[in-house]
């Protein structure tokens, strides 16, 4: 996990097409989440960003996939949050 001037950058492991959206823990060095959207046409990426924005309490426009767009392992940037905010997601999982 890292930080930028604007916020936090972290690894994410995504399971698309799940029954429900949830944070499931840590897989290696990545925060693991499940989303209900399929992995087609960027739908799972969009669902991840919207889900994380809601959990972190920031607007959707402040969360973006910046690497790994077509893979389950992604790099995500969240503006307006700290690394501690992202880690607190684990406590809620």
mmCIF file with all atom_site columns, C-alpha atoms in Angstrom:
data_model
loop_
_atom_site.group_PDB
_atom_site.id
_atom_site.type_symbol
_atom_site.label_atom_id
_atom_site.label_alt_id
_atom_site.label_comp_id
_atom_site.label_asym_id
_atom_site.label_entity_id
_atom_site.label_seq_id
_atom_site.pdbx_PDB_ins_code
_atom_site.Cartn_x
_atom_site.Cartn_y
_atom_site.Cartn_z
_atom_site.occupancy
_atom_site.B_iso_or_equiv
_atom_site.pdbx_formal_charge
_atom_site.auth_seq_id
_atom_site.auth_comp_id
_atom_site.auth_asym_id
_atom_site.auth_atom_id
_atom_site.pdbx_PDB_model_num
ATOM 1  C CA . UNK A 1 1  ? 0.000   0.000   0.000   1.00 0.00 ? 1  UNK A CA 1
ATOM 2  C CA . UNK A 1 2  ? 1.265   3.418   -0.822  1.00 0.00 ? 2  UNK A CA 1
ATOM 3  C CA . UNK A 1 3  ? 0.171   6.982   -0.754  1.00 0.00 ? 3  UNK A CA 1
ATOM 4  C CA . UNK A 1 4  ? 0.172   9.912   -3.102  1.00 0.00 ? 4  UNK A CA 1
ATOM 5  C CA . UNK A 1 5  ? -0.357  13.583  -2.513  1.00 0.00 ? 5  UNK A CA 1
ATOM 6  C CA . UNK A 1 6  ? -4.043  13.039  -3.249  1.00 0.00 ? 6  UNK A CA 1
ATOM 7  C CA . UNK A 1 7  ? -4.703  9.788   -1.380  1.00 0.00 ? 7  UNK A CA 1
ATOM 8  C CA . UNK A 1 8  ? -3.886  6.090   -1.204  1.00 0.00 ? 8  UNK A CA 1
ATOM 9  C CA . UNK A 1 9  ? -2.784  3.541   -3.797  1.00 0.00 ? 9  UNK A CA 1
ATOM 10 C CA . UNK A 1 10 ? -3.365  -0.123  -3.043  1.00 0.00 ? 10 UNK A CA 1
ATOM 11 C CA . UNK A 1 11 ? -3.591  -3.577  -4.601  1.00 0.00 ? 11 UNK A CA 1
ATOM 12 C CA . UNK A 1 12 ? -6.969  -5.186  -5.029  1.00 0.00 ? 12 UNK A CA 1
ATOM 13 C CA . UNK A 1 13 ? -7.906  -8.785  -5.821  1.00 0.00 ? 13 UNK A CA 1
ATOM 14 C CA . UNK A 1 14 ? -11.371 -8.964  -7.388  1.00 0.00 ? 14 UNK A CA 1
ATOM 15 C CA . UNK A 1 15 ? -13.791 -11.862 -7.667  1.00 0.00 ? 15 UNK A CA 1
ATOM 16 C CA . UNK A 1 16 ? -16.432 -10.863 -10.217 1.00 0.00 ? 16 UNK A CA 1
ATOM 17 C CA . UNK A 1 17 ? -19.907 -12.348 -10.593 1.00 0.00 ? 17 UNK A CA 1
ATOM 18 C CA . UNK A 1 18 ? -20.300 -13.108 -6.868  1.00 0.00 ? 18 UNK A CA 1
ATOM 19 C CA . UNK A 1 19 ? -23.618 -13.440 -5.052  1.00 0.00 ? 19 UNK A CA 1
ATOM 20 C CA . UNK A 1 20 ? -22.989 -10.235 -3.105  1.00 0.00 ? 20 UNK A CA 1
ATOM 21 C CA . UNK A 1 21 ? -20.508 -7.383  -2.848  1.00 0.00 ? 21 UNK A CA 1
ATOM 22 C CA . UNK A 1 22 ? -18.199 -7.608  0.121   1.00 0.00 ? 22 UNK A CA 1
ATOM 23 C CA . UNK A 1 23 ? -14.667 -7.179  1.395   1.00 0.00 ? 23 UNK A CA 1
ATOM 24 C CA . UNK A 1 24 ? -13.382 -10.670 2.149   1.00 0.00 ? 24 UNK A CA 1
ATOM 25 C CA . UNK A 1 25 ? -9.944  -9.967  3.603   1.00 0.00 ? 25 UNK A CA 1
ATOM 26 C CA . UNK A 1 26 ? -6.395  -10.029 2.317   1.00 0.00 ? 26 UNK A CA 1
ATOM 27 C CA . UNK A 1 27 ? -4.907  -12.221 -0.414  1.00 0.00 ? 27 UNK A CA 1
ATOM 28 C CA . UNK A 1 28 ? -1.146  -11.863 -0.369  1.00 0.00 ? 28 UNK A CA 1
ATOM 29 C CA . UNK A 1 29 ? -0.582  -8.092  -0.378  1.00 0.00 ? 29 UNK A CA 1
ATOM 30 C CA . UNK A 1 30 ? -3.986  -7.249  -1.857  1.00 0.00 ? 30 UNK A CA 1
ATOM 31 C CA . UNK A 1 31 ? -7.332  -6.316  -0.385  1.00 0.00 ? 31 UNK A CA 1
ATOM 32 C CA . UNK A 1 32 ? -9.787  -8.970  -1.622  1.00 0.00 ? 32 UNK A CA 1
ATOM 33 C CA . UNK A 1 33 ? -13.311 -8.008  -2.654  1.00 0.00 ? 33 UNK A CA 1
ATOM 34 C CA . UNK A 1 34 ? -16.251 -9.693  -4.321  1.00 0.00 ? 34 UNK A CA 1
ATOM 35 C CA . UNK A 1 35 ? -18.558 -7.859  -6.711  1.00 0.00 ? 35 UNK A CA 1
ATOM 36 C CA . UNK A 1 36 ? -21.789 -8.963  -8.351  1.00 0.00 ? 36 UNK A CA 1
ATOM 37 C CA . UNK A 1 37 ? -20.960 -7.519  -11.766 1.00 0.00 ? 37 UNK A CA 1
ATOM 38 C CA . UNK A 1 38 ? -19.541 -9.748  -14.498 1.00 0.00 ? 38 UNK A CA 1
ATOM 39 C CA . UNK A 1 39 ? -16.003 -9.331  -15.807 1.00 0.00 ? 39 UNK A CA 1
ATOM 40 C CA . UNK A 1 40 ? -17.187 -8.049  -19.187 1.00 0.00 ? 40 UNK A CA 1
ATOM 41 C CA . UNK A 1 41 ? -16.707 -4.629  -20.701 1.00 0.00 ? 41 UNK A CA 1
ATOM 42 C CA . UNK A 1 42 ? -15.254 -3.109  -17.542 1.00 0.00 ? 42 UNK A CA 1
ATOM 43 C CA . UNK A 1 43 ? -18.392 -3.790  -15.494 1.00 0.00 ? 43 UNK A CA 1
ATOM 44 C CA . UNK A 1 44 ? -16.493 -5.414  -12.630 1.00 0.00 ? 44 UNK A CA 1
ATOM 45 C CA . UNK A 1 45 ? -14.007 -2.514  -12.529 1.00 0.00 ? 45 UNK A CA 1
ATOM 46 C CA . UNK A 1 46 ? -16.848 -0.016  -12.332 1.00 0.00 ? 46 UNK A CA 1
ATOM 47 C CA . UNK A 1 47 ? -18.584 -2.052  -9.621  1.00 0.00 ? 47 UNK A CA 1
ATOM 48 C CA . UNK A 1 48 ? -15.328 -2.228  -7.607  1.00 0.00 ? 48 UNK A CA 1
ATOM 49 C CA . UNK A 1 49 ? -14.795 1.508   -7.786  1.00 0.00 ? 49 UNK A CA 1
ATOM 50 C CA . UNK A 1 50 ? -18.387 2.306   -6.834  1.00 0.00 ? 50 UNK A CA 1
ATOM 51 C CA . UNK A 1 51 ? -18.318 -0.217  -3.970  1.00 0.00 ? 51 UNK A CA 1
ATOM 52 C CA . UNK A 1 52 ? -14.995 1.050   -2.588  1.00 0.00 ? 52 UNK A CA 1
ATOM 53 C CA . UNK A 1 53 ? -16.094 4.689   -2.901  1.00 0.00 ? 53 UNK A CA 1
ATOM 54 C CA . UNK A 1 54 ? -19.213 3.938   -0.875  1.00 0.00 ? 54 UNK A CA 1
ATOM 55 C CA . UNK A 1 55 ? -17.219 2.107   1.815   1.00 0.00 ? 55 UNK A CA 1
ATOM 56 C CA . UNK A 1 56 ? -14.584 4.838   2.012   1.00 0.00 ? 56 UNK A CA 1
ATOM 57 C CA . UNK A 1 57 ? -17.142 7.649   2.021   1.00 0.00 ? 57 UNK A CA 1
ATOM 58 C CA . UNK A 1 58 ? -15.802 9.458   -1.036  1.00 0.00 ? 58 UNK A CA 1
ATOM 59 C CA . UNK A 1 59 ? -17.429 10.331  -4.374  1.00 0.00 ? 59 UNK A CA 1
ATOM 60 C CA . UNK A 1 60 ? -17.222 7.638   -7.059  1.00 0.00 ? 60 UNK A CA 1
ATOM 61 C CA . UNK A 1 61 ? -15.042 9.937   -9.179  1.00 0.00 ? 61 UNK A CA 1
ATOM 62 C CA . UNK A 1 62 ? -12.300 9.766   -6.517  1.00 0.00 ? 62 UNK A CA 1
ATOM 63 C CA . UNK A 1 63 ? -11.689 5.997   -6.914  1.00 0.00 ? 63 UNK A CA 1
ATOM 64 C CA . UNK A 1 64 ? -10.064 4.596   -10.062 1.00 0.00 ? 64 UNK A CA 1
ATOM 65 C CA . UNK A 1 65 ? -8.399  1.441   -11.326 1.00 0.00 ? 65 UNK A CA 1
ATOM 66 C CA . UNK A 1 66 ? -4.954  2.575   -12.467 1.00 0.00 ? 66 UNK A CA 1
ATOM 67 C CA . UNK A 1 67 ? -3.466  -0.817  -13.340 1.00 0.00 ? 67 UNK A CA 1
ATOM 68 C CA . UNK A 1 68 ? -4.605  -4.329  -14.181 1.00 0.00 ? 68 UNK A CA 1
ATOM 69 C CA . UNK A 1 69 ? -7.801  -3.333  -15.963 1.00 0.00 ? 69 UNK A CA 1
ATOM 70 C CA . UNK A 1 70 ? -8.267  -6.769  -17.532 1.00 0.00 ? 70 UNK A CA 1
ATOM 71 C CA . UNK A 1 71 ? -6.930  -8.865  -14.651 1.00 0.00 ? 71 UNK A CA 1
ATOM 72 C CA . UNK A 1 72 ? -8.299  -9.906  -11.259 1.00 0.00 ? 72 UNK A CA 1
ATOM 73 C CA . UNK A 1 73 ? -5.319  -8.274  -9.565  1.00 0.00 ? 73 UNK A CA 1
ATOM 74 C CA . UNK A 1 74 ? -5.604  -4.508  -9.847  1.00 0.00 ? 74 UNK A CA 1
ATOM 75 C CA . UNK A 1 75 ? -3.945  -1.348  -8.652  1.00 0.00 ? 75 UNK A CA 1
ATOM 76 C CA . UNK A 1 76 ? -6.455  1.189   -7.320  1.00 0.00 ? 76 UNK A CA 1
ATOM 77 C CA . UNK A 1 77 ? -6.074  4.863   -6.436  1.00 0.00 ? 77 UNK A CA 1
ATOM 78 C CA . UNK A 1 78 ? -8.465  6.454   -3.939  1.00 0.00 ? 78 UNK A CA 1
ATOM 79 C CA . UNK A 1 79 ? -8.226  10.217  -3.560  1.00 0.00 ? 79 UNK A CA 1
ATOM 80 C CA . UNK A 1 80 ? -9.092  11.935  -0.319  1.00 0.00 ? 80 UNK A CA 1
ATOM 81 C CA . UNK A 1 81 ? -8.358  8.926   1.899   1.00 0.00 ? 81 UNK A CA 1
ATOM 82 C CA . UNK A 1 82 ? -5.357  7.654   3.816   1.00 0.00 ? 82 UNK A CA 1
ATOM 83 C CA . UNK A 1 83 ? -3.799  4.207   3.910   1.00 0.00 ? 83 UNK A CA 1
ATOM 84 C CA . UNK A 1 84 ? -5.331  3.873   7.378   1.00 0.00 ? 84 UNK A CA 1
ATOM 85 C CA . UNK A 1 85 ? -8.815  4.445   5.900   1.00 0.00 ? 85 UNK A CA 1
ATOM 86 C CA . UNK A 1 86 ? -8.225  1.596   3.466   1.00 0.00 ? 86 UNK A CA 1
ATOM 87 C CA . UNK A 1 87 ? -6.932  -0.672  6.224   1.00 0.00 ? 87 UNK A CA 1
ATOM 88 C CA . UNK A 1 88 ? -10.045 0.055   8.269   1.00 0.00 ? 88 UNK A CA 1
ATOM 89 C CA . UNK A 1 89 ? -12.029 -1.717  5.549   1.00 0.00 ? 89 UNK A CA 1
ATOM 90 C CA . UNK A 1 90 ? -10.474 -4.937  6.819   1.00 0.00 ? 90 UNK A CA 1
ATOM 91 C CA . UNK A 1 91 ? -11.822 -4.279  10.273  1.00 0.00 ? 91 UNK A CA 1
ATOM 92 C CA . UNK A 1 92 ? -15.307 -3.962  8.788   1.00 0.00 ? 92 UNK A CA 1
ATOM 93 C CA . UNK A 1 93 ? -14.967 -7.169  6.756   1.00 0.00 ? 93 UNK A CA 1
#
